[in-house]
PDB file of C-alpha atoms in Angstrom:
ATOM      1  CA  MET A  62       0.000   0.000   0.000  1.00 92.00           C
ATOM      2  CA  ASN A  63       1.355   3.467  -0.835  1.00 96.00           C
ATOM      3  CA  ILE A  64       0.157   6.960  -0.051  1.00 98.00           C
ATOM      4  CA  PHE A  65      -1.239   7.501  -3.552  1.00 98.00           C
ATOM      5  CA  ARG A  66      -3.375   4.389  -3.400  1.00 98.00           C
ATOM      6  CA  LEU A  67      -4.569   5.166   0.128  1.00 98.00           C
ATOM      7  CA  ALA A  68      -5.453   8.709  -0.962  1.00 98.00           C
ATOM      8  CA  GLY A  69      -7.250   7.249  -3.973  1.00 98.00           C
ATOM      9  CA  ASP A  70      -9.267   4.798  -1.902  1.00 98.00           C
ATOM     10  CA  MET A  71     -10.168   7.457   0.672  1.00 98.00           C
ATOM     11  CA  THR A  72     -11.228   9.886  -2.080  1.00 98.00           C
ATOM     12  CA  HIS A  73     -13.312   7.151  -3.664  1.00 98.00           C
ATOM     13  CA  LEU A  74     -14.862   6.387  -0.284  1.00 98.00           C
ATOM     14  CA  MET A  75     -15.624  10.076   0.258  1.00 98.00           C
ATOM     15  CA  SER A  76     -17.337  10.348  -3.131  1.00 97.00           C
ATOM     16  CA  VAL A  77     -19.640   7.483  -2.185  1.00 96.00           C
ATOM     17  CA  LEU A  78     -20.305   8.929   1.280  1.00 94.00           C
ATOM     18  CA  VAL A  79     -21.070  12.378  -0.198  1.00 94.00           C
ATOM     19  CA  LEU A  80     -23.629  10.787  -2.484  1.00 96.00           C
ATOM     20  CA  LEU A  81     -25.163   8.651   0.272  1.00 95.00           C
ATOM     21  CA  LEU A  82     -25.260  11.721   2.533  1.00 91.00           C
ATOM     22  CA  LYS A  83     -27.075  13.721  -0.149  1.00 92.00           C
ATOM     23  CA  ILE A  84     -29.619  10.985  -0.850  1.00 95.00           C
ATOM     24  CA  HIS A  85     -30.121   9.898   2.762  1.00 92.00           C
ATOM     25  CA  THR A  86     -30.339  13.303   4.451  1.00 93.00           C
ATOM     26  CA  ILE A  87     -32.143  15.540   1.962  1.00 92.00           C
ATOM     27  CA  LYS A  88     -33.920  12.558   0.362  1.00 94.00           C
ATOM     28  CA  SER A  89     -33.082  13.911  -3.083  1.00 91.00           C
ATOM     29  CA  CYS A  90     -31.150  12.514  -6.024  1.00 94.00           C
ATOM     30  CA  ALA A  91     -31.639  15.537  -8.268  1.00 92.00           C
ATOM     31  CA  GLY A  92     -28.867  15.738 -10.832  1.00 93.00           C
ATOM     32  CA  ILE A  93     -27.686  12.193 -10.162  1.00 96.00           C
ATOM     33  CA  SER A  94     -27.740   9.714 -13.009  1.00 96.00           C
ATOM     34  CA  LEU A  95     -29.301   6.375 -12.065  1.00 97.00           C
ATOM     35  CA  LYS A  96     -27.644   4.892 -15.152  1.00 97.00           C
ATOM     36  CA  THR A  97     -24.191   5.714 -13.812  1.00 97.00           C
ATOM     37  CA  GLN A  98     -25.103   4.314 -10.389  1.00 98.00           C
ATOM     38  CA  GLU A  99     -26.297   1.073 -11.959  1.00 98.00           C
ATOM     39  CA  LEU A 100     -23.112   0.835 -14.020  1.00 98.00           C
ATOM     40  CA  TYR A 101     -21.035   1.301 -10.863  1.00 98.00           C
ATOM     41  CA  ALA A 102     -22.974  -1.421  -9.071  1.00 98.00           C
ATOM     42  CA  LEU A 103     -22.197  -3.700 -12.031  1.00 98.00           C
ATOM     43  CA  VAL A 104     -18.527  -2.650 -11.962  1.00 98.00           C
ATOM     44  CA  PHE A 105     -18.161  -3.625  -8.296  1.00 98.00           C
ATOM     45  CA  ALA A 106     -20.195  -6.819  -8.707  1.00 98.00           C
ATOM     46  CA  THR A 107     -17.960  -8.020 -11.545  1.00 98.00           C
ATOM     47  CA  ARG A 108     -14.702  -6.838 -10.012  1.00 97.00           C
ATOM     48  CA  TYR A 109     -15.175  -8.207  -6.517  1.00 97.00           C
ATOM     49  CA  LEU A 110     -16.186 -11.739  -7.510  1.00 96.00           C
ATOM     50  CA  ASP A 111     -13.193 -12.993  -5.517  1.00 93.00           C
ATOM     51  CA  ILE A 112     -14.199 -11.210  -2.331  1.00 94.00           C
ATOM     52  CA  PHE A 113     -14.785 -14.494  -0.506  1.00 90.00           C
ATOM     53  CA  THR A 114     -12.252 -16.643  -2.317  1.00 91.00           C
ATOM     54  CA  ASP A 115      -9.052 -14.557  -2.388  1.00 91.00           C
ATOM     55  CA  PHE A 116      -8.348 -12.894   0.926  1.00 92.00           C
ATOM     56  CA  ILE A 117      -5.937  -9.954   0.460  1.00 93.00           C
ATOM     57  CA  SER A 118      -6.309  -8.009   3.721  1.00 95.00           C
ATOM     58  CA  VAL A 119      -8.938  -6.886   6.173  1.00 96.00           C
ATOM     59  CA  TYR A 120      -8.758  -3.412   4.663  1.00 97.00           C
ATOM     60  CA  ASN A 121      -9.315  -4.792   1.161  1.00 97.00           C
ATOM     61  CA  THR A 122     -12.302  -6.870   2.195  1.00 97.00           C
ATOM     62  CA  ILE A 123     -13.939  -4.105   4.230  1.00 97.00           C
ATOM     63  CA  MET A 124     -13.537  -1.564   1.414  1.00 98.00           C
ATOM     64  CA  LYS A 125     -15.002  -4.019  -1.099  1.00 98.00           C
ATOM     65  CA  LEU A 126     -18.024  -4.568   1.145  1.00 98.00           C
ATOM     66  CA  ILE A 127     -18.467  -0.802   1.548  1.00 97.00           C
ATOM     67  CA  PHE A 128     -18.324  -0.162  -2.200  1.00 98.00           C
ATOM     68  CA  LEU A 129     -20.658  -3.054  -2.981  1.00 98.00           C
ATOM     69  CA  GLY A 130     -23.085  -2.120  -0.233  1.00 97.00           C
ATOM     70  CA  SER A 131     -23.147   1.602  -1.011  1.00 97.00           C
ATOM     71  CA  SER A 132     -23.481   1.264  -4.773  1.00 97.00           C
ATOM     72  CA  PHE A 133     -26.365  -1.197  -4.523  1.00 97.00           C
ATOM     73  CA  SER A 134     -28.106   0.787  -1.789  1.00 96.00           C
ATOM     74  CA  ILE A 135     -27.862   3.972  -3.894  1.00 97.00           C
ATOM     75  CA  VAL A 136     -29.497   2.154  -6.805  1.00 97.00           C
ATOM     76  CA  TRP A 137     -32.148   0.812  -4.420  1.00 96.00           C
ATOM     77  CA  TYR A 138     -32.802   4.321  -3.007  1.00 95.00           C
ATOM     78  CA  MET A 139     -33.161   5.824  -6.478  1.00 96.00           C
ATOM     79  CA  ARG A 140     -35.435   3.057  -7.717  1.00 96.00           C
ATOM     80  CA  ARG A 141     -37.536   2.119  -4.700  1.00 95.00           C
ATOM     81  CA  HIS A 142     -37.501   4.844  -2.069  1.00 94.00           C
ATOM     82  CA  LYS A 143     -40.771   6.728  -2.538  1.00 93.00           C
ATOM     83  CA  LEU A 144     -39.313  10.145  -1.649  1.00 93.00           C
ATOM     84  CA  VAL A 145     -35.959   9.847  -3.397  1.00 94.00           C
ATOM     85  CA  ARG A 146     -37.311   8.373  -6.630  1.00 93.00           C
ATOM     86  CA  ARG A 147     -39.612  11.414  -7.006  1.00 94.00           C
ATOM     87  CA  SER A 148     -36.565  13.657  -7.436  1.00 94.00           C
ATOM     88  CA  TYR A 149     -35.042  11.400 -10.066  1.00 94.00           C
ATOM     89  CA  ASP A 150     -34.847  13.114 -13.442  1.00 90.00           C
ATOM     90  CA  LYS A 151     -36.028  10.225 -15.650  1.00 93.00           C
ATOM     91  CA  GLU A 152     -36.615  12.354 -18.754  1.00 94.00           C
ATOM     92  CA  GLN A 153     -33.088  13.773 -18.728  1.00 94.00           C
ATOM     93  CA  ASP A 154     -31.226  10.621 -17.685  1.00 96.00           C
ATOM     94  CA  THR A 155     -31.702   8.863 -21.005  1.00 96.00           C
ATOM     95  CA  PHE A 156     -28.192   7.579 -21.795  1.00 95.00           C
ATOM     96  CA  ARG A 157     -28.670   4.016 -23.067  1.00 95.00           C
ATOM     97  CA  HIS A 158     -26.058   2.383 -20.863  1.00 90.00           C
ATOM     98  CA  PHE A 159     -26.549  -0.900 -22.717  1.00 93.00           C
ATOM     99  CA  PHE A 160     -24.351   0.643 -25.434  1.00 95.00           C
ATOM    100  CA  LEU A 161     -21.592   0.982 -22.872  1.00 97.00           C
ATOM    101  CA  VAL A 162     -21.938  -2.472 -21.358  1.00 98.00           C
ATOM    102  CA  LEU A 163     -21.878  -4.450 -24.600  1.00 98.00           C
ATOM    103  CA  PRO A 164     -18.647  -2.977 -26.106  1.00 98.00           C
ATOM    104  CA  CYS A 165     -16.901  -3.365 -22.736  1.00 98.00           C
ATOM    105  CA  LEU A 166     -17.972  -7.009 -22.582  1.00 98.00           C
ATOM    106  CA  LEU A 167     -16.807  -7.679 -26.147  1.00 98.00           C
ATOM    107  CA  LEU A 168     -13.502  -5.921 -25.470  1.00 98.00           C
ATOM    108  CA  ALA A 169     -13.042  -7.928 -22.270  1.00 98.00           C
ATOM    109  CA  LEU A 170     -13.566 -11.139 -24.218  1.00 98.00           C
ATOM    110  CA  VAL A 171     -10.738 -10.125 -26.537  1.00 97.00           C
ATOM    111  CA  MET A 172      -8.420  -8.153 -24.238  1.00 96.00           C
ATOM    112  CA  ASN A 173      -7.865  -9.918 -20.946  1.00 95.00           C
ATOM    113  CA  GLU A 174      -5.008 -11.354 -18.943  1.00 93.00           C
ATOM    114  CA  LYS A 175      -6.354 -14.880 -19.274  1.00 93.00           C
ATOM    115  CA  PHE A 176      -9.474 -16.265 -20.912  1.00 96.00           C
ATOM    116  CA  THR A 177     -11.160 -17.380 -17.701  1.00 95.00           C
ATOM    117  CA  PHE A 178     -14.494 -16.202 -16.361  1.00 97.00           C
ATOM    118  CA  LYS A 179     -12.922 -14.288 -13.452  1.00 95.00           C
ATOM    119  CA  GLU A 180     -10.278 -12.613 -15.610  1.00 95.00           C
ATOM    120  CA  VAL A 181     -12.762 -11.637 -18.313  1.00 97.00           C
ATOM    121  CA  MET A 182     -15.139 -10.245 -15.664  1.00 98.00           C
ATOM    122  CA  TRP A 183     -12.254  -8.362 -14.059  1.00 97.00           C
ATOM    123  CA  ALA A 184     -11.218  -6.777 -17.400  1.00 97.00           C
ATOM    124  CA  PHE A 185     -14.891  -6.012 -18.132  1.00 98.00           C
ATOM    125  CA  SER A 186     -15.218  -4.209 -14.794  1.00 98.00           C
ATOM    126  CA  LEU A 187     -12.175  -2.055 -15.587  1.00 98.00           C
ATOM    127  CA  TYR A 188     -13.391  -1.080 -19.056  1.00 98.00           C
ATOM    128  CA  LEU A 189     -16.882  -0.416 -17.734  1.00 98.00           C
ATOM    129  CA  GLU A 190     -15.624   1.719 -14.868  1.00 98.00           C
ATOM    130  CA  ALA A 191     -13.723   3.868 -17.364  1.00 97.00           C
ATOM    131  CA  VAL A 192     -16.949   4.833 -19.165  1.00 97.00           C
ATOM    132  CA  ALA A 193     -19.477   4.496 -16.329  1.00 97.00           C
ATOM    133  CA  ILE A 194     -19.374   8.242 -15.622  1.00 97.00           C
ATOM    134  CA  LEU A 195     -20.605   9.172 -19.128  1.00 96.00           C
ATOM    135  CA  PRO A 196     -24.352   9.131 -18.344  1.00 96.00           C
ATOM    136  CA  GLN A 197     -23.632  11.321 -15.313  1.00 96.00           C
ATOM    137  CA  LEU A 198     -21.567  13.808 -17.342  1.00 94.00           C
ATOM    138  CA  VAL A 199     -24.271  13.944 -20.027  1.00 94.00           C
ATOM    139  CA  LEU A 200     -26.887  14.581 -17.329  1.00 94.00           C
ATOM    140  CA  LEU A 201     -24.764  17.374 -15.852  1.00 92.00           C
ATOM    141  CA  GLN A 202     -24.567  19.010 -19.280  1.00 91.00           C
ATOM    142  CA  ARG A 203     -28.359  18.927 -19.511  1.00 91.00           C
ATOM    143  CA  THR A 204     -29.296  20.020 -16.025  1.00 87.00           C
ATOM    144  CA  LYS A 205     -28.184  23.635 -15.862  1.00 76.00           C
ATOM    145  CA  ASN A 206     -27.819  24.125 -12.128  1.00 74.00           C
ATOM    146  CA  ILE A 207     -25.421  21.631 -10.600  1.00 85.00           C
ATOM    147  CA  ASP A 208     -25.776  21.618  -6.828  1.00 89.00           C
ATOM    148  CA  ASN A 209     -22.619  21.559  -4.719  1.00 89.00           C
ATOM    149  CA  LEU A 210     -22.956  17.993  -3.473  1.00 90.00           C
ATOM    150  CA  THR A 211     -23.354  16.631  -7.002  1.00 93.00           C
ATOM    151  CA  GLY A 212     -20.347  18.653  -8.191  1.00 93.00           C
ATOM    152  CA  GLN A 213     -18.268  17.423  -5.258  1.00 94.00           C
ATOM    153  CA  TYR A 214     -19.392  13.852  -5.892  1.00 96.00           C
ATOM    154  CA  VAL A 215     -18.235  13.895  -9.536  1.00 96.00           C
ATOM    155  CA  PHE A 216     -15.032  15.716  -8.645  1.00 96.00           C
ATOM    156  CA  LEU A 217     -14.068  13.173  -5.960  1.00 97.00           C
ATOM    157  CA  LEU A 218     -14.972  10.322  -8.276  1.00 96.00           C
ATOM    158  CA  GLY A 219     -12.570  11.683 -10.887  1.00 96.00           C
ATOM    159  CA  ALA A 220      -9.856  12.536  -8.394  1.00 96.00           C
ATOM    160  CA  TYR A 221      -9.694   9.002  -6.987  1.00 97.00           C
ATOM    161  CA  ARG A 222      -8.645   7.531 -10.331  1.00 97.00           C
ATOM    162  CA  ALA A 223      -6.078  10.298 -10.806  1.00 96.00           C
ATOM    163  CA  PHE A 224      -4.508   9.290  -7.475  1.00 98.00           C
ATOM    164  CA  TYR A 225      -4.487   5.698  -8.707  1.00 98.00           C
ATOM    165  CA  ILE A 226      -2.436   6.735 -11.745  1.00 97.00           C
ATOM    166  CA  PHE A 227       0.258   8.070  -9.388  1.00 98.00           C
ATOM    167  CA  ASN A 228      -0.034   4.786  -7.480  1.00 97.00           C
ATOM    168  CA  TRP A 229       0.628   2.787 -10.685  1.00 97.00           C
ATOM    169  CA  ILE A 230       3.618   4.953 -11.558  1.00 97.00           C
ATOM    170  CA  TYR A 231       4.985   4.508  -8.032  1.00 97.00           C
ATOM    171  CA  ARG A 232       4.477   0.734  -8.106  1.00 96.00           C
ATOM    172  CA  TYR A 233       5.980   0.475 -11.585  1.00 95.00           C
ATOM    173  CA  PHE A 234       9.220   2.001 -10.270  1.00 96.00           C
ATOM    174  CA  THR A 235       9.272   0.180  -6.955  1.00 96.00           C
ATOM    175  CA  GLU A 236       8.022  -3.322  -7.798  1.00 93.00           C
ATOM    176  CA  PRO A 237       9.683  -5.623 -10.343  1.00 88.00           C
ATOM    177  CA  HIS A 238       7.444  -6.734 -13.221  1.00 84.00           C
ATOM    178  CA  TYR A 239       4.613  -4.555 -12.053  1.00 89.00           C
ATOM    179  CA  VAL A 240       3.137  -4.054 -15.539  1.00 90.00           C
ATOM    180  CA  HIS A 241      -0.638  -4.057 -16.030  1.00 93.00           C
ATOM    181  CA  TRP A 242      -1.640  -2.452 -19.296  1.00 94.00           C
ATOM    182  CA  ILE A 243      -5.350  -3.223 -18.960  1.00 95.00           C
ATOM    183  CA  THR A 244      -5.568  -1.409 -15.633  1.00 96.00           C
ATOM    184  CA  TRP A 245      -3.367   1.469 -16.728  1.00 96.00           C
ATOM    185  CA  ILE A 246      -5.053   2.226 -20.026  1.00 97.00           C
ATOM    186  CA  SER A 247      -8.575   1.957 -18.550  1.00 97.00           C
ATOM    187  CA  GLY A 248      -7.584   4.185 -15.640  1.00 97.00           C
ATOM    188  CA  LEU A 249      -6.038   6.759 -17.958  1.00 97.00           C
ATOM    189  CA  VAL A 250      -9.078   6.861 -20.260  1.00 97.00           C
ATOM    190  CA  GLN A 251     -11.315   7.173 -17.200  1.00 96.00           C
ATOM    191  CA  THR A 252      -9.387  10.141 -15.843  1.00 96.00           C
ATOM    192  CA  LEU A 253      -9.239  11.849 -19.230  1.00 96.00           C
ATOM    193  CA  LEU A 254     -13.033  11.683 -19.499  1.00 96.00           C
ATOM    194  CA  TYR A 255     -13.179  13.932 -16.434  1.00 94.00           C
ATOM    195  CA  ALA A 256     -10.690  16.429 -17.872  1.00 92.00           C
ATOM    196  CA  ASP A 257     -13.247  18.946 -19.124  1.00 89.00           C
ATOM    197  CA  PHE A 258     -15.334  18.567 -15.982  1.00 92.00           C
ATOM    198  CA  PHE A 259     -12.246  19.285 -13.868  1.00 93.00           C
ATOM    199  CA  TYR A 260     -11.535  22.340 -16.038  1.00 93.00           C
ATOM    200  CA  TYR A 261     -15.003  23.857 -15.478  1.00 91.00           C
ATOM    201  CA  TYR A 262     -15.091  22.742 -11.828  1.00 91.00           C
ATOM    202  CA  PHE A 263     -11.762  24.421 -11.114  1.00 93.00           C
ATOM    203  CA  ASN A 264     -12.812  27.606 -12.924  1.00 91.00           C
ATOM    204  CA  SER A 265     -16.129  27.787 -11.079  1.00 90.00           C
ATOM    205  CA  TRP A 266     -14.245  27.320  -7.810  1.00 89.00           C
ATOM    206  CA  LYS A 267     -11.588  29.931  -8.774  1.00 90.00           C
ATOM    207  CA  ASN A 268     -14.111  32.558  -9.918  1.00 91.00           C
ATOM    208  CA  ASN A 269     -16.391  31.552  -7.084  1.00 88.00           C
ATOM    209  CA  VAL A 270     -19.334  31.142  -9.419  1.00 87.00           C
ATOM    210  CA  LYS A 271     -21.956  28.404  -9.652  1.00 87.00           C
ATOM    211  CA  LEU A 272     -20.691  25.403 -11.593  1.00 87.00           C
ATOM    212  CA  HIS A 273     -22.381  25.014 -14.949  1.00 82.00           C
ATOM    213  CA  LEU A 274     -21.112  23.123 -17.963  1.00 84.00           C
ATOM    214  CA  PRO A 275     -21.559  24.571 -21.464  1.00 82.00           C
ATOM    215  CA  ALA A 276     -24.314  22.847 -23.399  1.00 71.00           C
TER     216      ALA A 276
ATOM    217  CA  GLU B 292       5.094 -19.013 -16.824  1.00 45.00           C
ATOM    218  CA  GLU B 293       2.410 -16.460 -17.385  1.00 53.00           C
ATOM    219  CA  CYS B 294       1.847 -14.850 -14.021  1.00 58.00           C
ATOM    220  CA  ILE B 295      -1.716 -13.780 -13.306  1.00 63.00           C
ATOM    221  CA  HIS B 296      -1.271 -10.793 -11.094  1.00 74.00           C
ATOM    222  CA  VAL B 297      -2.908 -10.808  -7.713  1.00 83.00           C
ATOM    223  CA  LYS B 298      -5.714  -8.280  -7.751  1.00 91.00           C
ATOM    224  CA  ASP B 299      -4.679  -6.492  -4.590  1.00 93.00           C
ATOM    225  CA  GLU B 300      -6.155  -3.146  -5.636  1.00 96.00           C
ATOM    226  CA  LEU B 301      -9.773  -2.086  -5.247  1.00 96.00           C
TER     227      LEU B 301
END
């Protein structure tokens, strides 16, 4: 474990807690894309298949349980909770996430470390995580006023993967044969997708104006 | 032999 990875995991944890806080306390999911939340639940479900078979560390297992539990409970809140679901913007959140899942699955069948179910699922989860934010970014473009919690949620979600890139660089230089192209390329693509959001988020913070993305 | 790397990251 290195400081970059710990920072990444804590930032990722904070993004999930910010979202749960928003949904649980003010009972609103305005501006949040259910599609992205469902994609994240699928990412964790396919990545943590080995949660009960390969024990890495207590930390690893606890964090996996937190990410699985929070992502599925957020989807449940947005689908089932009578108050929260009322604030869900169904008309605007129309990104057909099936068109993200299928290419990632096909790519995982071709590009994987080993053609086994677990390895293909693991590669699929990495490709899917890279693009899972797209429905959320599209929704942000459409909904003019982005409230602070939603902006912070997306920012933290992007920042966590950026920390992971520093973690991979660090591990590449400190651990022999630490080379994982699938993880690196997916993580880089994922972070680049946030680039324009970061640009507008930083500017809105610098000029102390409300965050809004150009149409 | 082809080493499958341990998935120790989240």
